[in-house]
Amino acid sequence: MTLRPLHDRVIVKRLDQETTTKSGIILTDAAAEKPDQGEIKAVGDGKILDDGKVRPMAVKVGDRVLFGKYSGQAVKIDGEELLVMREEDLFAVVETK
């Protein structure tokens, strides 16, 4: 099954959080925080503005993004946990040099 987000929504897959601290301490799943980074898996067409025009999305499939720890609605598709959220819930796109 695939999801096609509507309007200004995106589908995000959380990236795995590191389970070892810089000092070498291994964290259990209960102690580890929810990751706040993810990869965009699908994007909608864009936000419909008051004048009826559609503002295109600023993110694209494959972008690595930052978002709030409790952002989005979690859904499980084919055993994979994904988040559905509005583009405005994203904080930034992570760009590597």
PDB file of C-alpha atoms in Angstrom, residues 3-7 9-11 40-46 57 59-61:
ATOM      1  CA  LEU A   3       0.111   6.864   0.764  1.00  0.00           C
ATOM      2  CA  ARG A   4      -0.424  10.001  -1.321  1.00  0.00           C
ATOM      3  CA  PRO A   5      -0.624  13.014   0.980  1.00  0.00           C
ATOM      4  CA  LEU A   6      -3.155  15.720   0.190  1.00  0.00           C
ATOM      5  CA  HIS A   7      -2.508  19.453  -0.161  1.00  0.00           C
ATOM      6  CA  ARG A   9       0.944  17.386   3.947  1.00  0.00           C
ATOM      7  CA  VAL A  10       4.051  15.199   3.831  1.00  0.00           C
ATOM      8  CA  ILE A  11       4.826  11.592   4.741  1.00  0.00           C
ATOM      9  CA  ILE A  40      10.452  12.718   3.243  1.00  0.00           C
ATOM     10  CA  LYS A  41       8.763   9.739   1.571  1.00  0.00           C
ATOM     11  CA  ALA A  42       5.911  11.578  -0.213  1.00  0.00           C
ATOM     12  CA  VAL A  43       4.620  15.133  -0.624  1.00  0.00           C
ATOM     13  CA  GLY A  44       1.260  16.634  -1.499  1.00  0.00           C
ATOM     14  CA  ASP A  45       0.605  19.108  -4.317  1.00  0.00           C
ATOM     15  CA  GLY A  46       0.900  22.207  -2.130  1.00  0.00           C
ATOM     16  CA  MET A  57       5.858  22.508  -1.652  1.00  0.00           C
ATOM     17  CA  VAL A  59      10.414  20.073   0.235  1.00  0.00           C
ATOM     18  CA  LYS A  60      10.740  17.060  -2.027  1.00  0.00           C
ATOM     19  CA  VAL A  61      10.926  13.286  -1.694  1.00  0.00           C
TER      20      VAL A  61
END
